[in-house]
mmCIF file of C-alpha atoms in Angstrom:
data_model
loop_
_atom_site.group_PDB
_atom_site.id
_atom_site.type_symbol
_atom_site.label_atom_id
_atom_site.label_comp_id
_atom_site.label_asym_id
_atom_site.label_seq_id
_atom_site.Cartn_x
_atom_site.Cartn_y
_atom_site.Cartn_z
ATOM 1 C CA MET A 201 -43.571 -49.896 -6.193
ATOM 2 C CA ASN A 202 -44.251 -46.295 -7.229
ATOM 3 C CA LEU A 203 -41.921 -44.176 -5.115
ATOM 4 C CA LEU A 204 -43.172 -40.873 -6.511
ATOM 5 C CA SER A 205 -45.936 -40.903 -3.913
ATOM 6 C CA LYS A 206 -43.287 -40.773 -1.177
ATOM 7 C CA LEU A 207 -41.790 -37.516 -2.402
ATOM 8 C CA THR A 208 -42.615 -34.044 -1.174
ATOM 9 C CA PHE A 209 -42.986 -31.688 -4.112
ATOM 10 C CA LEU A 210 -41.783 -28.105 -3.915
ATOM 11 C CA PRO A 211 -44.013 -25.618 -5.759
ATOM 12 C CA PRO A 212 -44.865 -24.608 -8.343
ATOM 13 C CA TYR A 213 -45.377 -27.967 -10.047
ATOM 14 C CA ASN A 214 -47.956 -29.738 -12.187
ATOM 15 C CA GLN A 215 -48.878 -33.384 -12.546
ATOM 16 C CA VAL A 216 -48.949 -34.358 -16.228
ATOM 17 C CA ASN A 217 -49.715 -37.967 -17.254
ATOM 18 C CA HIS A 218 -48.375 -39.462 -13.999
ATOM 19 C CA HIS A 219 -45.245 -37.321 -14.273
ATOM 20 C CA TYR A 220 -44.423 -34.219 -12.232
ATOM 21 C CA GLN A 221 -43.437 -31.126 -14.181
ATOM 22 C CA PHE A 222 -41.308 -28.310 -12.738
ATOM 23 C CA GLN A 223 -40.696 -25.004 -14.473
ATOM 24 C CA TRP A 224 -39.874 -22.178 -12.081
ATOM 25 C CA SER A 225 -36.691 -21.482 -10.114
ATOM 26 C CA SER A 226 -36.236 -23.557 -6.922
ATOM 27 C CA SER A 227 -39.142 -25.893 -7.763
ATOM 28 C CA GLY A 228 -38.428 -29.590 -7.323
ATOM 29 C CA PHE A 229 -38.807 -32.320 -4.727
ATOM 30 C CA GLN A 230 -37.347 -33.638 -1.490
ATOM 31 C CA PHE A 231 -37.357 -36.806 0.591
ATOM 32 C CA ALA A 232 -35.621 -38.669 3.375
ATOM 33 C CA PHE A 233 -33.357 -41.457 2.127
ATOM 34 C CA LEU A 234 -31.458 -44.434 3.494
ATOM 35 C CA GLY A 235 -29.315 -46.218 0.935
ATOM 36 C CA LYS A 236 -26.360 -45.932 -1.433
ATOM 37 C CA SER A 237 -27.856 -45.079 -4.827
ATOM 38 C CA ILE A 238 -30.772 -43.272 -6.468
ATOM 39 C CA THR A 239 -31.878 -43.528 -10.096
ATOM 40 C CA LEU A 240 -33.881 -40.690 -11.606
ATOM 41 C CA GLN A 241 -35.765 -40.788 -14.897
ATOM 42 C CA ILE A 242 -36.095 -37.188 -16.032
ATOM 43 C CA SER A 243 -37.187 -35.506 -19.240
ATOM 44 C CA SER A 244 -35.976 -32.017 -20.060
ATOM 45 C CA HIS A 245 -36.768 -29.329 -22.583
ATOM 46 C CA HIS A 246 -34.354 -26.438 -22.932
ATOM 47 C CA THR A 247 -33.322 -23.580 -25.189
ATOM 48 C CA LEU A 248 -30.116 -22.807 -27.087
ATOM 49 C CA TYR A 249 -28.780 -20.987 -24.019
ATOM 50 C CA GLY A 250 -27.784 -24.250 -22.366
ATOM 51 C CA PRO A 251 -29.211 -27.078 -20.290
ATOM 52 C CA VAL A 252 -31.707 -27.026 -17.477
ATOM 53 C CA ILE A 253 -29.598 -27.418 -14.350
ATOM 54 C CA LEU A 254 -30.605 -29.175 -11.146
ATOM 55 C CA ALA A 255 -28.926 -28.826 -7.771
ATOM 56 C CA VAL A 256 -28.841 -31.769 -5.359
ATOM 57 C CA PHE A 257 -28.680 -30.814 -1.686
ATOM 58 C CA ILE A 258 -27.892 -33.200 1.153
ATOM 59 C CA GLU A 259 -28.799 -31.760 4.559
ATOM 60 C CA ASP A 260 -29.093 -28.336 2.863
ATOM 61 C CA GLU A 261 -25.505 -28.541 1.600
ATOM 62 C CA LEU A 262 -24.845 -28.646 -2.145
ATOM 63 C CA TYR A 263 -23.884 -32.199 -3.118
ATOM 64 C CA GLN A 264 -23.729 -31.880 -6.894
ATOM 65 C CA LYS A 265 -25.241 -30.191 -9.924
ATOM 66 C CA ILE A 266 -26.821 -32.061 -12.823
ATOM 67 C CA ASP A 267 -26.873 -30.741 -16.385
ATOM 68 C CA LEU A 268 -29.973 -32.266 -17.952
ATOM 69 C CA LYS A 269 -29.937 -33.547 -21.520
ATOM 70 C CA GLU A 270 -32.730 -32.787 -23.952
ATOM 71 C CA GLY A 271 -35.367 -35.527 -23.886
ATOM 72 C CA SER A 272 -35.826 -38.371 -21.393
ATOM 73 C CA HIS A 273 -32.711 -39.759 -19.718
ATOM 74 C CA THR A 274 -31.559 -41.643 -16.633
ATOM 75 C CA TYR A 275 -29.435 -39.963 -13.972
ATOM 76 C CA PHE A 276 -27.639 -41.670 -11.089
ATOM 77 C CA LEU A 277 -26.801 -40.416 -7.604
ATOM 78 C CA SER A 278 -24.414 -42.495 -5.497
ATOM 79 C CA PHE A 279 -23.287 -42.191 -1.902
ATOM 80 C CA ALA A 280 -20.280 -43.610 -0.085
ATOM 81 C CA LYS A 281 -22.230 -45.316 2.678
ATOM 82 C CA PRO A 282 -25.876 -45.885 3.524
ATOM 83 C CA GLU A 283 -27.137 -43.477 6.175
ATOM 84 C CA ILE A 284 -30.299 -41.498 6.742
ATOM 85 C CA MET A 285 -30.097 -38.240 4.838
ATOM 86 C CA HIS A 286 -32.370 -35.415 3.745
ATOM 87 C CA VAL A 287 -32.259 -34.979 -0.043
ATOM 88 C CA LYS A 288 -33.559 -31.961 -1.976
ATOM 89 C CA ILE A 289 -33.392 -31.670 -5.760
ATOM 90 C CA ILE A 290 -34.408 -28.363 -7.343
ATOM 91 C CA GLN A 291 -34.172 -26.511 -10.637
ATOM 92 C CA ILE A 292 -31.742 -23.601 -10.331
ATOM 93 C CA THR A 293 -32.281 -22.189 -13.827
ATOM 94 C CA GLU A 294 -35.423 -20.335 -14.859
ATOM 95 C CA LEU A 295 -38.470 -21.184 -16.950
ATOM 96 C CA GLN A 296 -37.553 -19.220 -20.066
ATOM 97 C CA TYR A 297 -34.445 -21.393 -20.494
ATOM 98 C CA GLY A 298 -36.251 -24.705 -20.039
ATOM 99 C CA PHE A 299 -38.014 -27.005 -17.611
ATOM 100 C CA PHE A 300 -38.033 -30.646 -16.529
ATOM 101 C CA ALA A 301 -40.363 -33.465 -15.569
ATOM 102 C CA LEU A 302 -39.702 -36.235 -13.073
ATOM 103 C CA GLU A 303 -40.929 -39.483 -14.617
ATOM 104 C CA ASP A 304 -39.695 -42.066 -12.120
ATOM 105 C CA ILE A 305 -37.390 -42.629 -9.173
ATOM 106 C CA GLN A 306 -35.815 -45.906 -8.054
ATOM 107 C CA THR A 307 -33.397 -46.761 -5.260
ATOM 108 C CA ASP A 308 -31.540 -49.600 -3.584
ATOM 109 C CA GLY A 309 -32.695 -48.284 -0.206
ATOM 110 C CA GLU A 310 -35.710 -46.637 1.395
ATOM 111 C CA ILE A 311 -37.436 -43.344 0.680
ATOM 112 C CA SER A 312 -39.808 -41.604 3.075
ATOM 113 C CA LYS A 313 -41.660 -38.299 3.252
ATOM 114 C CA LEU A 314 -39.737 -35.210 4.284
ATOM 115 C CA ASP A 315 -42.009 -32.371 5.366
ATOM 116 C CA LYS A 316 -41.519 -28.955 3.828
ATOM 117 C CA PRO A 317 -41.536 -25.780 5.956
ATOM 118 C CA SER A 318 -44.977 -24.817 7.245
ATOM 119 C CA LYS A 319 -44.634 -21.206 6.047
ATOM 120 C CA SER A 320 -43.750 -19.931 2.594
ATOM 121 C CA ILE A 321 -42.707 -16.703 0.887
ATOM 122 C CA LEU A 322 -43.831 -15.956 -2.657
ATOM 123 C CA TRP A 323 -41.166 -14.058 -4.580
ATOM 124 C CA VAL A 324 -42.051 -12.285 -7.817
ATOM 125 C CA GLY A 325 -39.288 -10.733 -9.868
ATOM 126 C CA ASP A 326 -36.882 -10.645 -12.757
ATOM 127 C CA SER A 327 -33.202 -11.521 -13.184
ATOM 128 C CA LEU A 328 -32.444 -10.232 -9.693
ATOM 129 C CA SER A 329 -34.715 -12.901 -8.210
ATOM 130 C CA ALA A 330 -33.599 -15.630 -10.618
ATOM 131 C CA GLY A 331 -29.887 -15.374 -9.852
ATOM 132 C CA TYR A 332 -29.081 -14.397 -13.434
ATOM 133 C CA GLY A 333 -25.357 -14.141 -14.125
ATOM 134 C CA LEU A 334 -24.221 -14.877 -10.578
ATOM 135 C CA GLU A 335 -21.974 -17.773 -11.627
ATOM 136 C CA ALA A 336 -19.889 -15.707 -14.073
ATOM 137 C CA ASP A 337 -17.854 -12.516 -14.039
ATOM 138 C CA THR A 338 -18.255 -9.564 -16.398
ATOM 139 C CA THR A 339 -16.119 -10.940 -19.257
ATOM 140 C CA PRO A 340 -18.422 -13.378 -21.167
ATOM 141 C CA LEU A 341 -20.323 -11.867 -24.076
ATOM 142 C CA VAL A 342 -23.092 -14.451 -24.477
ATOM 143 C CA PHE A 343 -25.340 -15.833 -21.733
ATOM 144 C CA ASN A 344 -25.245 -19.511 -20.793
ATOM 145 C CA THR A 345 -27.440 -21.263 -18.222
ATOM 146 C CA HIS A 346 -24.285 -22.251 -16.318
ATOM 147 C CA PHE A 347 -24.077 -18.575 -15.328
ATOM 148 C CA GLU A 348 -27.355 -18.803 -13.363
ATOM 149 C CA ASP A 349 -28.127 -20.193 -9.914
ATOM 150 C CA CYS A 350 -31.173 -19.016 -7.974
ATOM 151 C CA THR A 351 -29.801 -20.376 -4.686
ATOM 152 C CA HIS A 352 -27.278 -17.507 -4.557
ATOM 153 C CA ALA A 353 -29.904 -14.811 -5.138
ATOM 154 C CA TYR A 354 -31.457 -12.932 -2.227
ATOM 155 C CA PRO A 355 -34.960 -14.571 -2.386
ATOM 156 C CA TYR A 356 -33.616 -18.066 -1.807
ATOM 157 C CA LEU A 357 -31.094 -16.835 0.780
ATOM 158 C CA VAL A 358 -33.815 -15.078 2.787
ATOM 159 C CA SER A 359 -36.239 -18.015 2.667
ATOM 160 C CA ASN A 360 -33.501 -20.418 3.711
ATOM 161 C CA ALA A 361 -32.414 -18.213 6.608
ATOM 162 C CA LEU A 362 -36.009 -17.855 7.842
ATOM 163 C CA ASN A 363 -36.813 -21.566 7.389
ATOM 164 C CA THR A 364 -39.600 -20.787 4.948
ATOM 165 C CA LEU A 365 -40.415 -22.407 1.617
ATOM 166 C CA PRO A 366 -39.324 -20.211 -1.324
ATOM 167 C CA ILE A 367 -41.799 -19.971 -4.207
ATOM 168 C CA ILE A 368 -39.860 -18.043 -6.826
ATOM 169 C CA ILE A 369 -41.654 -16.706 -9.886
ATOM 170 C CA ALA A 370 -38.732 -15.057 -11.641
ATOM 171 C CA TYR A 371 -38.229 -14.283 -15.312
ATOM 172 C CA SER A 372 -35.131 -12.384 -16.403
ATOM 173 C CA GLY A 373 -35.672 -9.277 -18.485
ATOM 174 C CA ASN A 374 -39.333 -9.106 -17.538
ATOM 175 C CA GLY A 375 -41.494 -6.415 -16.003
ATOM 176 C CA ILE A 376 -44.944 -4.883 -15.585
ATOM 177 C CA ILE A 377 -45.331 -2.711 -18.680
ATOM 178 C CA SER A 378 -42.384 -3.899 -20.759
ATOM 179 C CA ARG A 379 -39.523 -6.327 -20.862
ATOM 180 C CA TRP A 380 -36.062 -4.828 -21.239
ATOM 181 C CA ILE A 381 -35.614 -2.973 -24.551
ATOM 182 C CA PRO A 382 -32.544 -1.259 -26.064
ATOM 183 C CA GLU A 383 -32.363 2.537 -26.311
ATOM 184 C CA SER A 384 -33.052 2.339 -30.050
ATOM 185 C CA GLU A 385 -36.544 0.899 -29.423
ATOM 186 C CA GLU A 386 -39.596 2.994 -28.517
ATOM 187 C CA LYS A 387 -42.372 0.410 -28.269
ATOM 188 C CA PRO A 388 -42.742 -1.720 -25.102
ATOM 189 C CA ASN A 389 -41.959 -5.408 -25.376
ATOM 190 C CA THR A 390 -44.945 -7.160 -23.815
ATOM 191 C CA GLU A 391 -44.160 -10.694 -24.998
ATOM 192 C CA ASP A 392 -44.721 -13.084 -22.068
ATOM 193 C CA ILE A 393 -45.071 -10.099 -19.736
ATOM 194 C CA LEU A 394 -45.033 -11.262 -16.113
ATOM 195 C CA PRO A 395 -48.576 -10.316 -14.990
ATOM 196 C CA THR A 396 -49.857 -12.375 -17.937
ATOM 197 C CA ILE A 397 -47.751 -15.520 -17.433
ATOM 198 C CA PHE A 398 -47.896 -15.547 -13.627
ATOM 199 C CA PRO A 399 -49.115 -18.985 -12.434
ATOM 200 C CA TYR A 400 -52.302 -17.894 -10.684
ATOM 201 C CA ASP A 401 -53.177 -21.520 -9.919
ATOM 202 C CA ILE A 402 -50.575 -21.728 -7.116
ATOM 203 C CA SER A 403 -52.289 -23.487 -4.220
ATOM 204 C CA GLU A 404 -49.949 -22.384 -1.411
ATOM 205 C CA ASN A 405 -50.893 -19.613 1.014
ATOM 206 C CA PRO A 406 -47.692 -17.600 1.518
ATOM 207 C CA SER A 407 -47.215 -15.515 4.619
ATOM 208 C CA TRP A 408 -45.384 -12.904 2.526
ATOM 209 C CA VAL A 409 -45.568 -11.846 -1.108
ATOM 210 C CA ILE A 410 -42.356 -9.975 -1.932
ATOM 211 C CA ILE A 411 -42.089 -8.320 -5.346
ATOM 212 C CA ASN A 412 -39.149 -6.664 -7.051
ATOM 213 C CA LEU A 413 -40.168 -5.402 -10.488
ATOM 214 C CA GLY A 414 -39.503 -2.238 -12.479
ATOM 215 C CA THR A 415 -35.805 -2.556 -13.315
ATOM 216 C CA ASN A 416 -36.577 -3.685 -16.879
ATOM 217 C CA ASP A 417 -39.611 -1.418 -17.204
ATOM 218 C CA ALA A 418 -37.254 1.516 -16.700
ATOM 219 C CA SER A 419 -35.668 0.762 -20.085
ATOM 220 C CA TYR A 420 -39.022 1.793 -21.578
ATOM 221 C CA THR A 421 -40.374 4.453 -19.190
ATOM 222 C CA ARG A 422 -37.163 6.552 -19.395
ATOM 223 C CA GLY A 423 -38.492 9.265 -17.085
ATOM 224 C CA ILE A 424 -41.490 9.964 -19.345
ATOM 225 C CA LEU A 425 -44.410 10.872 -17.073
ATOM 226 C CA GLU A 426 -47.166 9.207 -19.122
ATOM 227 C CA ARG A 427 -45.221 5.950 -19.276
ATOM 228 C CA GLU A 428 -44.466 6.012 -15.558
ATOM 229 C CA GLN A 429 -48.126 6.609 -14.764
ATOM 230 C CA ARG A 430 -49.118 3.667 -16.951
ATOM 231 C CA PHE A 431 -46.493 1.535 -15.197
ATOM 232 C CA GLN A 432 -48.060 2.460 -11.862
ATOM 233 C CA GLU A 433 -51.579 1.660 -13.073
ATOM 234 C CA LEU A 434 -50.588 -1.772 -14.372
ATOM 235 C CA TYR A 435 -48.515 -2.541 -11.261
ATOM 236 C CA ILE A 436 -51.438 -1.628 -8.991
ATOM 237 C CA HIS A 437 -53.750 -3.844 -11.035
ATOM 238 C CA PHE A 438 -51.322 -6.765 -10.767
ATOM 239 C CA ILE A 439 -50.904 -6.401 -7.013
ATOM 240 C CA MET A 440 -54.627 -6.129 -6.372
ATOM 241 C CA LYS A 441 -55.118 -9.315 -8.383
ATOM 242 C CA LEU A 442 -52.507 -11.042 -6.224
ATOM 243 C CA LYS A 443 -54.128 -9.701 -3.053
ATOM 244 C CA ILE A 444 -57.397 -11.352 -4.042
ATOM 245 C CA LYS A 445 -55.505 -14.611 -4.622
ATOM 246 C CA PHE A 446 -53.467 -14.358 -1.390
ATOM 247 C CA PRO A 447 -55.677 -12.409 1.068
ATOM 248 C CA ASN A 448 -53.738 -13.439 4.177
ATOM 249 C CA ALA A 449 -50.269 -12.480 2.961
ATOM 250 C CA LYS A 450 -48.266 -9.390 3.835
ATOM 251 C CA PHE A 451 -47.164 -7.578 0.658
ATOM 252 C CA LEU A 452 -43.744 -5.985 0.320
ATOM 253 C CA LEU A 453 -42.436 -4.114 -2.728
ATOM 254 C CA CYS A 454 -38.663 -3.838 -3.102
ATOM 255 C CA TYR A 455 -36.634 -1.702 -5.465
ATOM 256 C CA GLY A 456 -33.238 -0.170 -6.055
ATOM 257 C CA LEU A 457 -30.716 -3.024 -6.215
ATOM 258 C CA MET A 458 -29.767 -2.328 -9.844
ATOM 259 C CA GLU A 459 -31.246 1.106 -10.676
ATOM 260 C CA GLU A 460 -33.535 3.737 -9.116
ATOM 261 C CA SER A 461 -35.327 5.663 -11.879
ATOM 262 C CA LEU A 462 -38.729 4.162 -10.950
ATOM 263 C CA LEU A 463 -38.183 4.363 -7.207
ATOM 264 C CA SER A 464 -40.855 7.002 -6.557
ATOM 265 C CA SER A 465 -43.314 5.143 -8.814
ATOM 266 C CA VAL A 466 -42.868 1.911 -6.876
ATOM 267 C CA GLN A 467 -43.293 3.818 -3.608
ATOM 268 C CA LYS A 468 -46.576 5.258 -4.904
ATOM 269 C CA VAL A 469 -47.751 1.780 -5.910
ATOM 270 C CA ALA A 470 -46.951 0.494 -2.439
ATOM 271 C CA LEU A 471 -48.951 3.329 -0.894
ATOM 272 C CA GLU A 472 -51.929 2.836 -3.234
ATOM 273 C CA THR A 473 -52.075 -0.911 -2.562
ATOM 274 C CA SER A 474 -51.428 -0.732 1.208
ATOM 275 C CA SER A 475 -48.199 -2.656 0.691
ATOM 276 C CA LEU A 476 -44.934 -2.265 2.551
ATOM 277 C CA PHE A 477 -41.907 -0.816 0.752
ATOM 278 C CA LEU A 478 -38.186 -1.480 1.087
ATOM 279 C CA ARG A 479 -35.405 0.333 -0.745
ATOM 280 C CA PHE A 480 -32.295 -1.687 -1.538
ATOM 281 C CA ASN A 481 -28.857 -0.131 -1.741
ATOM 282 C CA THR A 482 -27.906 0.111 -5.406
ATOM 283 C CA ALA A 483 -24.866 -1.949 -6.367
ATOM 284 C CA THR A 484 -21.877 0.049 -7.592
ATOM 285 C CA GLU A 485 -18.554 -0.702 -9.258
ATOM 286 C CA LYS A 486 -17.015 -0.628 -5.794
ATOM 287 C CA ASP A 487 -19.301 -3.512 -4.792
ATOM 288 C CA GLY A 488 -18.416 -5.415 -7.957
ATOM 289 C CA PHE A 489 -20.583 -6.885 -10.704
ATOM 290 C CA CYS A 490 -21.156 -10.248 -12.324
ATOM 291 C CA PHE A 491 -22.340 -11.108 -15.836
ATOM 292 C CA ALA A 492 -24.139 -8.337 -17.791
ATOM 293 C CA SER A 493 -23.347 -5.743 -15.086
ATOM 294 C CA HIS A 494 -25.686 -7.420 -12.603
ATOM 295 C CA PRO A 495 -25.160 -7.217 -8.829
ATOM 296 C CA ASN A 496 -22.829 -9.973 -7.661
ATOM 297 C CA LYS A 497 -23.141 -12.504 -4.850
ATOM 298 C CA THR A 498 -21.908 -10.021 -2.245
ATOM 299 C CA SER A 499 -24.636 -7.536 -3.203
ATOM 300 C CA HIS A 500 -27.258 -10.291 -3.039
ATOM 301 C CA LEU A 501 -26.014 -11.324 0.384
ATOM 302 C CA ASN A 502 -26.252 -7.711 1.568
ATOM 303 C CA ALA A 503 -29.776 -7.434 0.145
ATOM 304 C CA ALA A 504 -30.708 -10.675 1.888
ATOM 305 C CA HIS A 505 -29.482 -9.340 5.243
ATOM 306 C CA THR A 506 -31.485 -6.143 4.722
ATOM 307 C CA LEU A 507 -34.625 -8.143 3.981
ATOM 308 C CA ILE A 508 -34.141 -10.585 6.849
ATOM 309 C CA ASN A 509 -33.811 -7.722 9.327
ATOM 310 C CA PHE A 510 -36.873 -6.004 7.842
ATOM 311 C CA ILE A 511 -39.048 -9.121 8.017
ATOM 312 C CA ARG A 512 -37.940 -10.046 11.527
ATOM 313 C CA THR A 513 -38.481 -6.496 12.787
ATOM 314 C CA TYR A 514 -41.880 -6.223 11.146
ATOM 315 C CA ASN A 515 -43.016 -9.605 12.460
ATOM 316 C CA GLU A 516 -41.982 -8.653 15.994
ATOM 317 C CA GLU A 517 -43.738 -5.273 15.780
ATOM 318 C CA SER A 518 -46.930 -6.842 14.422
ATOM 319 C CA LEU A 519 -47.273 -9.447 17.172
#
């Protein structure tokens, strides 16, 4: 019996040759289960930065993490005793480091549908949304996928707290006009720039679209007026394209968690696109950092609380 039809898939995902492919952070599948063991047939494609990593949640509590091997392999989940449980399996690393496909699932017990939340939030961002570096301190010199976990970043924390489905389109080092570039470079890096690679075929209708972009663009704009104006133009174009795609969503632009040089530009974009704006407190050495001087888990938790209060207050005021 094909048990794939009994799973609830968490977006974004694509069906490819009877398999289900997942690429973005927090995408995966969930189901209700009664039994003692689960066998997963999964294929994975990853980069030299390390494996694609899945997190297995039981009743929303982390049960284990799975480092996927390159190619198609079998993975086993076992439980001490058979009891009804809610199982969620999601990718916690981001697309640019690899993706996976679920080819088959078998079990000694029973699988049944587990409904996903009725409302969703679409998150669009960079490393701050992907949970880049949150699993390491400041000492490592080279990135490894084991340093990343989107479930500790503020987008996932907020969605979980508000019982909404997180749809996280996050790509570390990315932006609107340029990816991050070193000070020695003058030309923008537009390879796989986010407005171009955004999956516009998403079928969900989110109640909120929350965007945090500009941190990497600032490495190129550098306070130069012409560059900042171009950043604003491209950001406005991107948001208006998203507003056509998601006409019923409330749009919120966030900024400031890691740096503030484009703060006024993002505020102008929010005003021009009739979007809401929220300024995050910028993380400092006093708050502590994780890998590559990124805000740590405490800063993400603080940002999540700020966002939760904002969303709840706004929803109450708009009733």
